[in-house]
XYZ file of C-alpha atoms in Angstrom:
739
model
C 26.281 -133.415 -25.656
C 27.039 -130.080 -26.867
C 30.299 -129.113 -28.711
C 31.318 -125.407 -28.327
C 33.828 -124.245 -30.537
C 35.755 -121.072 -31.231
C 37.942 -120.893 -34.293
C 41.072 -119.380 -32.211
C 42.328 -119.668 -28.402
C 41.544 -116.747 -26.118
C 43.900 -115.042 -23.792
C 43.706 -116.062 -20.108
C 40.857 -114.634 -18.165
C 38.645 -113.966 -21.349
C 36.768 -117.510 -21.688
C 33.708 -115.903 -20.129
C 33.395 -113.949 -22.896
C 32.667 -117.120 -24.826
C 29.331 -117.850 -22.860
C 28.546 -114.054 -23.200
C 28.598 -113.950 -26.794
C 26.823 -117.179 -27.495
C 23.781 -116.311 -24.687
C 21.264 -114.500 -26.929
C 20.290 -112.851 -23.344
C 22.482 -110.053 -24.724
C 19.756 -108.976 -27.079
C 17.563 -107.785 -24.459
C 19.963 -107.435 -21.474
C 21.995 -104.517 -22.964
C 24.452 -104.336 -20.006
C 27.017 -105.840 -22.070
C 26.702 -103.861 -25.132
C 29.391 -101.239 -23.983
C 32.017 -104.443 -23.265
C 31.857 -105.404 -27.038
C 31.939 -101.991 -28.006
C 35.214 -101.490 -26.181
C 36.483 -104.524 -27.573
C 35.857 -103.493 -31.499
C 33.739 -100.732 -31.868
C 33.453 -100.276 -35.933
C 32.777 -104.274 -35.915
C 30.202 -103.818 -33.137
C 28.588 -100.919 -34.695
C 27.973 -102.588 -38.057
C 26.894 -106.112 -37.183
C 25.997 -106.168 -33.496
C 26.888 -109.809 -33.388
C 29.460 -110.440 -30.225
C 30.397 -113.778 -31.757
C 31.423 -112.228 -35.124
C 33.425 -109.682 -32.975
C 35.115 -112.604 -31.015
C 36.082 -114.438 -34.254
C 37.385 -111.434 -35.708
C 39.117 -109.005 -33.315
C 43.233 -109.027 -33.834
C 44.819 -111.016 -31.324
C 46.691 -107.635 -30.190
C 43.446 -106.018 -29.262
C 42.483 -109.225 -27.221
C 45.854 -109.373 -25.390
C 45.498 -105.699 -24.647
C 41.854 -105.854 -23.004
C 43.089 -109.299 -21.323
C 45.314 -106.784 -19.281
C 43.326 -104.047 -18.758
C 42.121 -104.296 -15.069
C 38.781 -102.213 -16.034
C 37.969 -104.320 -18.778
C 38.603 -107.737 -16.677
C 36.457 -106.419 -13.783
C 33.421 -105.753 -16.007
C 33.704 -108.959 -17.894
C 33.893 -110.681 -14.326
C 30.524 -108.438 -13.412
C 28.516 -109.324 -16.561
C 29.535 -113.245 -16.273
C 28.232 -112.998 -12.369
C 25.111 -111.321 -13.812
C 24.520 -114.130 -16.356
C 24.868 -116.938 -13.876
C 22.704 -115.102 -11.152
C 19.885 -114.883 -13.968
C 20.313 -118.429 -14.451
C 19.988 -119.360 -10.981
C 17.439 -116.789 -9.500
C 13.962 -117.655 -8.521
C 11.362 -117.006 -11.499
C 7.345 -116.514 -11.737
C 7.125 -120.204 -12.571
C 9.001 -121.443 -9.646
C 6.239 -120.145 -7.192
C 4.178 -123.176 -5.684
C 1.247 -124.085 -8.056
C -0.322 -126.908 -6.054
C -1.553 -130.002 -7.724
C 0.063 -129.028 -11.188
C 1.431 -131.921 -13.319
C 4.985 -131.372 -15.139
C 4.343 -128.936 -17.918
C 7.506 -128.983 -20.121
C 6.962 -127.648 -23.502
C 8.384 -128.103 -27.188
C 7.579 -124.773 -29.231
C 7.593 -125.644 -32.845
C 7.812 -122.668 -35.343
C 9.106 -122.411 -38.882
C 10.741 -119.201 -38.040
C 12.532 -117.409 -34.921
C 13.342 -113.987 -35.041
C 15.536 -113.264 -32.074
C 18.527 -111.072 -33.377
C 20.008 -110.020 -36.758
C 22.768 -112.290 -35.914
C 20.262 -115.282 -36.468
C 18.510 -114.385 -39.669
C 16.039 -117.079 -39.539
C 12.947 -115.065 -39.778
C 10.665 -113.339 -42.464
C 8.207 -111.180 -40.113
C 5.922 -111.279 -37.378
C 5.506 -114.823 -36.766
C 9.149 -115.458 -36.047
C 9.540 -112.139 -34.024
C 6.468 -113.711 -31.896
C 8.261 -116.942 -31.532
C 11.559 -115.206 -30.591
C 9.538 -113.133 -27.969
C 8.011 -116.328 -26.619
C 11.185 -117.996 -25.962
C 12.847 -114.825 -24.278
C 9.685 -114.219 -22.173
C 9.893 -118.471 -21.180
C 13.575 -117.383 -20.242
C 12.503 -114.494 -17.924
C 9.598 -116.393 -16.427
C 11.587 -119.776 -15.912
C 9.121 -121.754 -18.096
C 10.379 -125.217 -19.001
C 10.490 -124.618 -22.707
C 12.528 -125.794 -25.502
C 12.259 -124.364 -29.048
C 12.402 -126.199 -32.522
C 13.227 -124.943 -35.699
C 15.078 -124.872 -39.302
C 18.560 -123.418 -39.511
C 18.626 -121.767 -43.182
C 21.671 -121.380 -45.216
C 19.947 -118.080 -46.787
C 16.880 -117.597 -45.062
C 14.355 -114.940 -45.972
C 15.579 -112.703 -48.794
C 17.216 -109.366 -47.810
C 15.662 -106.316 -50.011
C 17.470 -104.001 -52.260
C 15.904 -101.010 -54.008
C 17.758 -100.348 -57.274
C 18.364 -96.942 -59.163
C 14.920 -97.345 -60.895
C 13.174 -97.618 -57.476
C 12.522 -101.352 -58.002
C 12.878 -103.942 -55.358
C 15.507 -106.645 -55.761
C 16.211 -109.499 -53.837
C 19.279 -110.777 -52.676
C 20.156 -114.211 -50.584
C 23.409 -113.633 -48.877
C 24.813 -117.057 -47.346
C 24.248 -117.858 -43.314
C 27.915 -118.445 -42.234
C 27.661 -121.011 -39.501
C 31.081 -119.705 -38.274
C 29.732 -116.135 -37.590
C 26.004 -117.103 -36.256
C 25.159 -117.661 -32.729
C 24.782 -121.347 -32.755
C 26.848 -124.579 -31.645
C 26.636 -128.076 -33.257
C 25.094 -130.777 -30.869
C 27.247 -133.952 -30.800
C 26.254 -137.336 -30.168
C 27.744 -139.278 -27.257
C 30.383 -140.430 -29.360
C 31.546 -136.845 -30.194
C 30.447 -136.982 -33.874
C 27.761 -134.863 -35.283
C 24.342 -135.654 -33.631
C 22.305 -136.754 -37.007
C 18.671 -137.179 -36.995
C 17.563 -139.418 -40.075
C 14.835 -139.147 -42.282
C 14.438 -142.696 -44.400
C 13.008 -141.510 -47.462
C 12.183 -144.024 -50.596
C 15.856 -144.770 -52.036
C 17.695 -142.365 -49.741
C 18.131 -141.177 -46.256
C 18.133 -137.700 -45.474
C 20.506 -137.032 -42.402
C 19.448 -133.709 -40.370
C 22.379 -131.887 -38.293
C 21.205 -130.264 -35.111
C 22.285 -127.079 -33.910
C 21.602 -125.388 -30.323
C 21.200 -121.613 -29.542
C 21.088 -120.528 -26.126
C 18.400 -118.036 -25.409
C 19.011 -117.524 -21.784
C 17.633 -120.248 -19.701
C 15.753 -121.916 -22.995
C 17.455 -123.834 -25.605
C 16.437 -123.618 -29.222
C 17.580 -126.515 -31.507
C 17.357 -125.635 -35.334
C 17.396 -128.790 -38.000
C 20.130 -128.333 -41.069
C 19.689 -130.540 -44.145
C 22.952 -129.079 -45.805
C 25.164 -131.981 -44.755
C 27.711 -133.317 -47.215
C 26.334 -136.691 -46.586
C 23.102 -135.630 -48.491
C 22.441 -135.469 -52.047
C 22.433 -131.688 -53.438
C 18.771 -131.853 -53.730
C 18.143 -132.594 -50.210
C 21.120 -130.069 -48.828
C 19.006 -127.419 -49.956
C 15.921 -128.612 -48.329
C 16.540 -125.849 -45.570
C 18.161 -123.105 -48.069
C 15.137 -120.459 -48.284
C 12.855 -119.702 -45.806
C 9.179 -119.421 -47.235
C 10.585 -120.929 -50.756
C 8.144 -120.287 -53.593
C 8.546 -124.351 -54.363
C 5.743 -126.041 -53.175
C 7.584 -129.538 -52.995
C 10.312 -127.959 -50.857
C 7.874 -126.318 -48.677
C 6.330 -129.615 -48.106
C 9.757 -131.353 -47.557
C 10.690 -128.390 -44.879
C 7.390 -128.950 -43.032
C 8.163 -132.671 -42.844
C 11.469 -131.865 -41.326
C 10.346 -129.703 -38.783
C 7.397 -131.751 -37.803
C 9.169 -135.488 -38.054
C 12.605 -134.227 -37.677
C 11.822 -131.502 -34.816
C 10.214 -134.395 -32.851
C 12.919 -136.806 -33.269
C 15.622 -134.299 -32.740
C 13.878 -133.772 -28.921
C 13.925 -137.544 -28.771
C 17.598 -137.544 -29.682
C 18.698 -134.799 -27.318
C 16.501 -136.318 -24.334
C 14.108 -133.312 -24.010
C 11.113 -134.959 -22.420
C 8.014 -132.756 -22.928
C 4.392 -132.711 -22.023
C 3.113 -130.087 -24.460
C 3.829 -129.716 -28.045
C 2.964 -126.138 -29.029
C 2.650 -125.599 -32.982
C 3.082 -121.938 -34.062
C 1.107 -122.187 -37.037
C 0.213 -125.106 -38.902
C 3.392 -125.416 -40.657
C 4.716 -128.066 -37.989
C 1.620 -130.003 -37.397
C 3.561 -133.442 -38.624
C 4.790 -133.400 -35.166
C 1.545 -134.408 -33.972
C 1.883 -137.588 -36.446
C 5.620 -138.345 -35.065
C 4.721 -138.001 -31.696
C 1.635 -140.412 -32.091
C 4.400 -143.003 -33.627
C 6.956 -142.583 -30.807
C 4.261 -143.246 -28.531
C 3.014 -146.437 -30.446
C 6.181 -147.886 -30.690
C 6.988 -147.418 -27.318
C 3.874 -148.706 -25.659
C 2.933 -151.317 -28.418
C -0.429 -149.646 -29.088
C -2.435 -148.946 -32.092
C -1.984 -145.641 -33.967
C -5.401 -144.281 -32.925
C -4.994 -145.344 -29.403
C -1.402 -143.440 -29.334
C -3.512 -140.607 -31.331
C -5.944 -140.175 -28.252
C -3.068 -140.578 -25.816
C -1.015 -137.811 -27.110
C -3.264 -135.582 -28.725
C -4.230 -134.337 -25.383
C -0.693 -132.531 -25.269
C -0.784 -130.512 -28.650
C -1.742 -127.007 -28.395
C -2.139 -125.177 -32.092
C -1.988 -121.388 -32.591
C -3.065 -120.053 -35.897
C -2.023 -116.820 -37.254
C -4.194 -116.818 -40.501
C -7.251 -114.804 -41.501
C -8.036 -116.294 -44.714
C -8.254 -119.687 -45.494
C -6.471 -119.816 -48.929
C -3.244 -118.487 -46.585
C -3.179 -122.115 -44.808
C -0.402 -124.196 -46.183
C -2.155 -126.782 -48.373
C -0.698 -129.400 -51.045
C -2.524 -130.236 -54.140
C -3.469 -133.970 -55.013
C -0.947 -133.776 -57.991
C 1.977 -132.762 -55.289
C 0.797 -135.519 -52.768
C 0.615 -138.132 -55.890
C 4.225 -137.277 -56.517
C 5.256 -137.578 -52.866
C 2.859 -140.633 -52.713
C 5.667 -143.288 -52.208
C 7.335 -141.043 -49.447
C 4.092 -140.442 -47.545
C 2.815 -144.234 -47.778
C 6.108 -145.265 -46.567
C 5.618 -143.096 -43.397
C 2.025 -143.979 -43.456
C 3.040 -147.541 -42.440
C 5.319 -146.632 -39.932
C 2.469 -145.247 -38.234
C 0.139 -148.573 -38.855
C -2.525 -146.846 -40.976
C -3.045 -146.468 -44.840
C -1.903 -143.456 -46.652
C -5.666 -142.730 -47.469
C -6.089 -142.435 -43.654
C -3.305 -140.081 -43.260
C -4.212 -137.950 -45.901
C -7.669 -137.749 -44.501
C -6.480 -136.251 -41.567
C -5.563 -132.896 -43.339
C -8.708 -133.019 -45.582
C -12.130 -131.386 -44.659
C -13.940 -134.374 -46.259
C -11.492 -137.433 -44.997
C -12.719 -139.392 -47.763
C -12.523 -136.956 -51.131
C -9.174 -137.776 -52.506
C -9.669 -134.540 -54.754
C -8.926 -132.229 -51.670
C -5.593 -130.616 -50.818
C -3.893 -131.909 -47.920
C -4.369 -128.763 -45.431
C -1.819 -128.735 -42.640
C -3.886 -126.527 -40.659
C -6.662 -129.178 -40.535
C -3.922 -131.644 -39.612
C -2.912 -129.245 -36.646
C -6.651 -129.111 -35.419
C -7.440 -132.375 -35.546
C -4.216 -133.341 -33.829
C -4.291 -130.672 -30.796
C -6.580 -130.919 -27.832
C -6.850 -126.881 -28.276
C -6.274 -124.111 -30.612
C -6.476 -120.537 -30.334
C -6.238 -117.391 -32.444
C -3.965 -114.521 -31.462
C -6.203 -111.888 -30.790
C -10.024 -111.618 -29.817
C -11.289 -110.658 -33.016
C -8.944 -113.242 -34.683
C -10.399 -115.909 -32.275
C -13.973 -115.165 -34.090
C -12.381 -115.211 -37.526
C -10.862 -118.547 -36.755
C -13.933 -119.847 -35.759
C -15.571 -119.306 -38.971
C -12.559 -120.652 -40.662
C -12.516 -123.813 -39.113
C -16.411 -124.239 -39.079
C -16.043 -126.651 -42.107
C -14.516 -129.341 -39.881
C -17.317 -129.164 -37.497
C -20.250 -128.340 -39.804
C -23.142 -129.234 -36.777
C -21.727 -126.886 -34.630
C -22.949 -123.313 -34.308
C -19.823 -120.981 -35.291
C -19.709 -119.715 -31.773
C -19.006 -123.392 -30.515
C -15.832 -124.187 -32.832
C -13.300 -125.004 -30.435
C -11.154 -122.006 -30.992
C -10.091 -119.805 -28.343
C -7.549 -116.517 -28.286
C -4.882 -115.393 -26.568
C -3.867 -112.160 -27.842
C -0.158 -111.646 -28.599
C 2.166 -109.588 -26.752
C 5.843 -108.480 -27.255
C 8.662 -108.785 -25.012
C 9.286 -105.567 -23.872
C 12.767 -105.551 -22.715
C 13.621 -106.553 -26.659
C 11.909 -102.997 -27.669
C 12.347 -100.662 -25.291
C 14.929 -97.795 -25.811
C 17.689 -96.902 -23.335
C 15.759 -93.941 -22.580
C 12.284 -95.751 -22.089
C 14.362 -98.269 -20.082
C 15.795 -95.879 -17.617
C 12.199 -93.962 -17.220
C 10.555 -97.668 -16.436
C 13.302 -98.512 -14.255
C 12.944 -95.226 -12.087
C 9.303 -95.473 -12.041
C 8.817 -99.333 -11.319
C 12.287 -100.532 -10.394
C 14.135 -103.546 -11.610
C 12.911 -107.023 -12.580
C 9.790 -104.891 -13.714
C 8.879 -107.432 -16.558
C 9.459 -110.679 -14.536
C 6.880 -110.556 -11.932
C 3.225 -109.338 -11.562
C 2.353 -106.665 -14.016
C -0.678 -105.370 -12.155
C 1.125 -102.666 -10.655
C 3.179 -101.352 -13.294
C 0.518 -98.832 -14.701
C -0.098 -96.887 -11.655
C 3.467 -96.601 -10.956
C 4.226 -95.137 -14.554
C 1.138 -92.829 -14.496
C 2.826 -90.683 -11.525
C 5.879 -89.943 -14.350
C 5.849 -85.838 -14.826
C 5.042 -84.695 -18.077
C 8.339 -82.744 -18.181
C 10.162 -86.470 -17.937
C 7.654 -87.772 -20.743
C 8.006 -85.112 -22.853
C 12.201 -84.928 -22.509
C 12.571 -88.963 -23.139
C 10.315 -88.755 -26.089
C 12.619 -86.180 -27.471
C 15.580 -88.100 -26.857
C 14.106 -91.136 -28.910
C 12.860 -89.266 -31.572
C 16.357 -87.816 -31.901
C 18.020 -91.149 -31.861
C 15.878 -92.504 -34.824
C 16.636 -89.407 -36.780
C 20.470 -90.222 -36.638
C 19.954 -93.737 -37.169
C 17.673 -92.985 -40.273
C 20.431 -90.756 -41.917
C 22.977 -93.258 -41.566
C 21.085 -95.883 -42.698
C 19.689 -93.865 -45.779
C 23.174 -92.772 -46.474
C 24.328 -96.278 -46.633
C 21.696 -97.516 -49.127
C 22.044 -94.704 -51.302
C 25.767 -95.275 -51.521
C 25.015 -99.184 -52.602
C 22.714 -97.687 -55.445
C 25.206 -95.894 -56.979
C 23.918 -92.144 -56.187
C 26.361 -89.239 -56.207
C 28.480 -88.301 -53.353
C 26.390 -85.029 -53.094
C 23.314 -87.088 -52.687
C 24.822 -89.320 -49.907
C 25.940 -86.262 -48.373
C 22.523 -84.896 -48.195
C 21.175 -87.856 -46.246
C 22.945 -86.257 -43.292
C 20.591 -83.278 -43.292
C 17.379 -85.442 -43.841
C 14.620 -85.400 -41.389
C 14.312 -82.829 -38.317
C 14.409 -84.333 -34.762
C 12.081 -81.524 -33.662
C 9.289 -82.317 -36.110
C 6.242 -84.808 -35.643
C 7.534 -88.291 -36.867
C 5.161 -90.532 -38.379
C 6.239 -94.202 -38.836
C 5.010 -97.165 -41.133
C 6.663 -100.170 -41.457
C 4.833 -103.599 -42.767
C 5.024 -106.466 -45.348
C 3.926 -104.801 -48.343
C 0.504 -106.938 -49.474
C -2.780 -105.763 -50.693
C -4.800 -106.402 -47.545
C -2.186 -104.248 -45.304
C -2.998 -101.216 -47.678
C 0.721 -100.245 -47.224
C -0.448 -97.456 -49.904
C -3.524 -95.969 -48.089
C -1.522 -92.759 -47.035
C -0.740 -92.291 -50.766
C -4.157 -92.046 -51.971
C -4.023 -88.277 -52.492
C -0.264 -87.629 -52.979
C -0.877 -83.722 -53.113
C -2.918 -83.860 -50.001
C -0.095 -85.832 -48.318
C 2.552 -83.561 -49.824
C 0.733 -80.478 -48.456
C 0.339 -82.249 -45.021
C 4.192 -82.878 -44.930
C 5.483 -79.487 -46.000
C 2.985 -77.568 -43.815
C 5.057 -74.141 -42.699
C 3.555 -73.996 -39.285
C 2.898 -77.689 -38.246
C 5.396 -79.707 -40.635
C 5.336 -83.418 -40.345
C 8.045 -86.315 -41.526
C 7.628 -89.741 -42.325
C 9.720 -92.968 -42.116
C 8.717 -95.639 -44.397
C 9.963 -99.777 -44.544
C 8.613 -102.613 -45.922
C 9.238 -105.834 -47.978
C 7.071 -107.633 -50.668
C 7.118 -111.110 -51.178
C 9.224 -111.946 -54.152
C 6.157 -113.481 -55.925
C 3.560 -110.552 -54.502
C 3.398 -108.186 -57.748
C 1.042 -105.797 -56.019
C 3.340 -105.539 -53.151
C 6.359 -104.964 -55.354
C 4.286 -101.824 -57.380
C 3.483 -100.672 -53.806
C 7.049 -100.644 -52.848
C 8.123 -98.451 -56.115
C 5.267 -96.038 -55.344
C 6.484 -95.138 -51.864
C 10.075 -94.786 -53.220
C 9.216 -92.417 -55.742
C 7.235 -90.476 -53.585
C 10.374 -89.941 -51.155
C 12.404 -89.309 -54.284
C 10.111 -86.264 -55.071
C 12.236 -83.046 -54.589
C 9.749 -81.489 -52.055
C 10.047 -85.026 -50.192
C 13.576 -85.389 -49.748
C 13.912 -84.016 -46.144
C 10.490 -84.907 -45.003
C 9.905 -88.845 -46.108
C 12.839 -91.473 -46.322
C 12.005 -95.062 -47.361
C 14.723 -97.384 -45.360
C 15.180 -100.381 -47.483
C 15.581 -104.199 -45.967
C 13.026 -104.048 -43.171
C 14.549 -105.981 -40.397
C 14.754 -106.584 -36.670
C 17.465 -103.828 -36.268
C 15.588 -101.329 -38.132
C 12.307 -102.344 -36.578
C 13.960 -101.543 -33.107
C 14.755 -98.110 -33.976
C 11.439 -97.511 -35.543
C 9.267 -98.318 -32.848
C 11.657 -96.474 -30.148
C 11.709 -93.196 -32.095
C 8.317 -92.648 -34.036
C 5.764 -90.326 -32.575
C 2.964 -91.865 -34.357
C 2.418 -95.553 -35.672
C 0.230 -95.865 -38.619
C -1.196 -99.091 -39.251
C -4.061 -99.460 -41.832
C -5.017 -103.235 -42.809
C -8.558 -104.145 -43.990
C -10.516 -105.391 -41.284
C -10.574 -108.174 -40.338
C -7.520 -109.475 -42.078
C -4.731 -108.648 -39.389
C -4.334 -111.308 -37.287
C -3.221 -109.382 -34.306
C -0.152 -107.079 -35.679
C 2.164 -106.810 -32.663
C 4.281 -103.684 -34.235
C 2.015 -101.257 -32.803
C 2.406 -103.107 -29.385
C 6.137 -102.511 -29.619
C 5.633 -98.737 -29.650
C 3.546 -98.678 -26.398
C 6.728 -99.093 -24.048
C 8.458 -96.149 -25.743
C 5.802 -93.697 -25.737
C 4.590 -93.770 -29.306
C 1.162 -93.885 -29.959
C -0.959 -95.621 -32.416
C -3.528 -94.532 -34.988
C -4.816 -97.828 -36.511
C -7.678 -99.698 -38.197
C -9.789 -101.346 -35.633
C -8.442 -104.588 -36.289
C -6.240 -106.946 -34.637
C -5.280 -106.327 -31.092
C -5.976 -102.569 -31.539
C -9.585 -103.751 -31.718
C -9.530 -104.956 -28.353
C -6.813 -102.263 -26.903
C -8.191 -98.983 -28.355
C -9.486 -96.493 -25.824
C -9.810 -92.612 -27.258
C -7.496 -91.057 -24.496
C -4.370 -93.343 -25.961
C -4.598 -93.146 -29.737
C -6.854 -92.778 -32.682
C -9.302 -95.585 -34.331
C -9.792 -95.693 -38.131
C -12.858 -96.547 -38.827
C -13.341 -96.573 -43.073
C -16.297 -93.903 -43.740
C -18.471 -93.748 -46.745
C -15.631 -91.728 -48.992
C -13.236 -94.692 -47.682
C -10.516 -95.153 -45.355
C -8.104 -92.876 -46.822
C -10.196 -89.829 -46.242
C -10.527 -90.397 -42.648
C -7.070 -91.281 -42.471
C -6.288 -87.634 -43.567
C -8.744 -85.829 -41.395
C -7.620 -87.379 -38.338
C -3.722 -86.296 -38.906
C -5.008 -82.873 -40.313
C -7.665 -82.013 -37.486
C -6.431 -84.154 -34.491
C -3.188 -85.394 -34.246
C -1.107 -82.860 -35.920
C -2.567 -79.995 -34.138
C -2.667 -81.852 -30.670
C 1.271 -82.393 -31.362
C 1.958 -78.481 -32.100
C -0.217 -77.227 -29.564
C 2.320 -76.087 -26.869
C 2.360 -74.543 -23.445
C 4.530 -71.635 -22.319
C 7.434 -74.585 -21.703
C 6.982 -76.016 -25.116
C 5.209 -78.976 -23.667
C 2.190 -80.478 -25.758
C 0.263 -81.390 -22.489
C -2.771 -82.994 -24.391
C -0.246 -85.259 -26.624
C 1.797 -86.066 -23.213
C -1.599 -86.927 -21.524
C -1.849 -89.302 -24.452
C 1.516 -90.971 -23.784
C 0.838 -91.544 -20.263
C -2.487 -93.343 -20.986
C -0.732 -95.644 -23.233
C 2.255 -96.312 -21.080
C 0.177 -97.016 -18.312
C -3.149 -98.473 -19.488
C -1.690 -100.503 -22.540
C 1.931 -101.406 -21.832
C 1.580 -104.012 -19.309
C -1.642 -105.340 -20.930
C 0.168 -106.295 -24.162
C 3.713 -107.676 -22.461
C 4.488 -111.260 -23.522
C 4.836 -111.793 -19.821
C 1.171 -111.735 -20.111
C 0.691 -113.700 -22.775
C 2.915 -116.353 -21.334
C 1.206 -116.737 -18.182
C -2.083 -116.909 -19.922
C -0.730 -119.594 -21.971
C 0.411 -121.609 -19.101
C -2.654 -121.117 -16.892
C -4.852 -121.525 -19.694
C -3.679 -123.856 -21.902
C -0.457 -125.624 -20.706
C -1.350 -126.712 -17.206
C -5.001 -128.076 -18.254
C -3.604 -129.734 -21.289
C -0.852 -131.423 -19.180
C -3.105 -132.684 -16.698
C -5.534 -134.002 -19.269
C -2.417 -135.909 -21.113
C -1.440 -137.549 -17.472
C -4.495 -138.839 -17.152
C -4.916 -140.242 -20.699
C -1.705 -142.016 -20.535
C -1.980 -143.334 -16.734
C -2.243 -147.012 -16.286
C -0.634 -148.025 -19.904
C -2.886 -145.185 -21.518
C -6.706 -146.836 -20.146
C -8.403 -143.647 -20.577
C -6.852 -143.259 -24.340
C -7.905 -146.888 -25.394
C -11.504 -146.334 -23.621
C -11.871 -143.150 -25.739
C -10.874 -144.818 -28.902
C -13.253 -147.743 -28.150
C -15.980 -145.230 -27.597
C -15.430 -143.393 -30.931
C -14.981 -146.117 -32.997
C -18.347 -147.628 -31.660
C -19.870 -144.377 -31.929
C -18.735 -144.113 -35.537
C -19.967 -147.534 -36.230
C -23.573 -146.732 -35.016
C -23.919 -143.132 -35.792
C -26.068 -143.781 -38.431
C -28.616 -145.836 -36.379
C -28.956 -143.201 -33.727
C -32.123 -141.687 -33.320
C -34.041 -139.927 -30.681
C -37.094 -141.374 -28.981
C -40.020 -138.964 -27.486
C -38.787 -135.193 -26.946
C -40.740 -133.536 -24.035
C -39.945 -129.722 -23.501
């Protein structure tokens, strides 16, 4: 049972505010924003967290709005809309003849849903959040499983010397959009993990994501030891042993949490290898329930596991050295005994050579061996992944390594601006992202040049206003003079071509490529006839020395006197800043080293807002690029920077400033129209999730049902066949071959 709590009583008639605040759907259905603004404008502007607003607003204000007929009518309208959304027919409700039950558990170490739920670090988590939102819109029977972090990922602060500093503010459960899950007794629901000499109790929290529940596990329980309470403290802790414990909590604890809340699922979808212990725990539960051997349970349950990899280089897979494994051997040996296998057999599932004790234990290898299918996150990344995993299939040609691809998409309603939302609604109607997307491109193609240019100008103006406020706030925190803070109100110009670059600062993303020639860049930005401005943001991992230096370089460049009005570096790149950037920039820059960018969804988010892309032909852009909708960066003999400058100087900037008598850059607007119509529907998460359902979930659910039918007869037969094959493989030989 779920135990909802609010640390105060509400006046009569305001109870629907609780459900509206706790349902994360408000992050993409913005009809209620005005209501929360009316309730407490200052608080809402500052934190965009309706649950925090509700906890903090004065009682007198609550009583005033309770007596306001207009407020009450709007509240009732929003409550009806929320209920109607939950009850209306969806894409998944359409008949799918012969389809087996297909309920999905989506496991991820991070989920990026809102700044009111800071349990994410970057693109992996934002994708996971978009998947849950899209599942809700399409009516997919999905449940999310993740961790509730006390501190989460670090928050970036740039100090007076221009260096990145890390802050770890505490996540106060009282203000988060989470509610405790309670057992039938009314007490906290605890999921136990039995470890040598101790038991770790995991609390479970629930987040409402429209129709989709998200369960988050939390080790910060007073019944645990101080060390164990810190397991779920930081996201991507640098301590490898803590990371191993987090992945045990996510995989083993996560599957146990699903069983504890009664969430029956057919498909276990692993978003990266972090959660791959779930395939072991799923097999153990089947073994204990059906009295089979572990291997029989493995064959019976593996058919329902799907693995999505986001990694483009093998060293980035989470793996644990033999030294770390040796220190945790008692715990792992105890768990292996529960599985009914030896510790060596358990560890062999995560090694290229199962018999080599000197190999690290690789979480991605465990996920591959424990899943019926695997996929990369773009067409090019599928090719890269087949090469990465070929060591597990040494006798297969690379093209036959069993890794497909589903190119990522973005949840468009979460990323479009109010201006873009209005334009798309006028062209395509309401509910446009909830059904088939085939007709959307044609509908938006008919929008006039004047309308496209007007909405782009509004979005750019909004970004400039936002950047000025955010810059003033960060300068104030840095100790800048009042004169310097006041100057922030005049930086940037809403009429200039605005470039945007925001990424995790690490070497393969080449965040400093545009800085290869600072003087040439300065001349480009300060050109008197065709001036350009630039908004930059991005974090470096605390352990990434190269990335930290790249941050310093950009901060120093933005601090040059000639650049003060043309370049801003906005610290602490987060979801709120990302939304504003992708809505307002004219041209999004993406400069990774091919083929290291698995997908790169940030550029997809500018599509719906009429922004254009200038990107390396890597990740999603390698399959999306068409000359009429953007620019491709192909490294030439003199390097990528030279070509980047050439495209800006000779193509993009002149095209933006070549105007007709009405002041409209017709060629630029033609690119906007092409990008909107050709690319936006194609790279919507609506398309992505439907592809997962049709190509992965439904086939896997059918195979799972066949393997588990008749007391897992097929799974047992497959296990016998496999064991016989292994036993007799050495004596297998070919007779005479006639071709």
